[in-house]
């Protein structure tokens, strides 16, 4: 018994005690493990808010600030689009465009946006000329050009270049809004007022955000009936909530605050068009992602995925709202 006690005391003396530096390292490590980390939902809110603030600031500034923002967005969209086209899921059984054609298409998409700004919206022939150039380049770049190469490059030019240019066409509309209803805003802008282009662009973005937010929370809380198999998480209940949210934004922000559209009916029709463009734009990109076998188009925006994941609802909306404002709304 005595010998055992002696051995235990000797072992205890031989145990190495932690030094001051070691204890400090342990404490820091424990604090790091217990410190709450920023989750995906936090990243989504933070970076989504920052991206929205930048976009709205560029819309408000207009001119080359908006054109520059659109050009950068279009460049990232083309990179992600050709990432889809060259992915295994899509490229199996079909030949994607060559790298040179993909690079040329990206350059032409960015040029389409910049030319729209330079010529103040008068760039309709640019798509036809650019399309001819891309098709010709496909023929010269390959010994045996495939139809899939022609279609994927032309659709990329249309989807990533021609469609976004309508946002600049809409922002360039210079007709003044007749009367801003919110007196505080009217006093800020003064006699100069705001243009229909600014009001339409700003309100379209607000309606898309409202539709996305309403659809998300509506689907999360009440979603039961699947909307379409392309995107299993989308539900009819969420879609209805998104449509109602878009209507509320158009009437509340547009008609009641900006004084544009001048009638509630005009605001409601704008919200419906915006909602349809947003939903089907999202579903079209979902189709591309599904065939490509990817979850996100990229990782440009933390918590949101790629640029196309965030901009898919805006791709067709600009052209739809521009046509509505230019040709249909004046008849109401």
PDB file of C-alpha atoms in Angstrom, residues 243 246 268-278 316-317 319-325 328:
ATOM      1  CA  UNK A 243     -48.227  38.122 -56.798  1.00  0.00           C
ATOM      2  CA  UNK A 246     -45.914  42.600 -56.050  1.00  0.00           C
ATOM      3  CA  UNK A 268     -51.643  46.486 -60.866  1.00  0.00           C
ATOM      4  CA  UNK A 269     -50.994  45.537 -64.485  1.00  0.00           C
ATOM      5  CA  UNK A 270     -47.344  46.515 -64.041  1.00  0.00           C
ATOM      6  CA  UNK A 271     -47.097  44.274 -60.976  1.00  0.00           C
ATOM      7  CA  UNK A 272     -48.626  41.307 -62.832  1.00  0.00           C
ATOM      8  CA  UNK A 273     -46.200  41.697 -65.756  1.00  0.00           C
ATOM      9  CA  UNK A 274     -43.268  42.045 -63.368  1.00  0.00           C
ATOM     10  CA  UNK A 275     -44.366  38.992 -61.401  1.00  0.00           C
ATOM     11  CA  UNK A 276     -44.692  36.826 -64.529  1.00  0.00           C
ATOM     12  CA  UNK A 277     -41.282  37.919 -65.812  1.00  0.00           C
ATOM     13  CA  UNK A 278     -39.727  37.183 -62.428  1.00  0.00           C
ATOM     14  CA  UNK A 316     -37.024  39.044 -68.983  1.00  0.00           C
ATOM     15  CA  UNK A 317     -38.656  41.620 -66.718  1.00  0.00           C
ATOM     16  CA  UNK A 319     -38.101  43.878 -71.789  1.00  0.00           C
ATOM     17  CA  UNK A 320     -41.655  43.110 -70.620  1.00  0.00           C
ATOM     18  CA  UNK A 321     -41.985  46.278 -68.531  1.00  0.00           C
ATOM     19  CA  UNK A 322     -40.357  48.409 -71.242  1.00  0.00           C
ATOM     20  CA  UNK A 323     -42.913  47.207 -73.797  1.00  0.00           C
ATOM     21  CA  UNK A 324     -45.726  47.799 -71.301  1.00  0.00           C
ATOM     22  CA  UNK A 325     -44.593  51.344 -70.450  1.00  0.00           C
ATOM     23  CA  UNK A 328     -49.665  49.669 -73.485  1.00  0.00           C
TER      24      UNK A 328
END
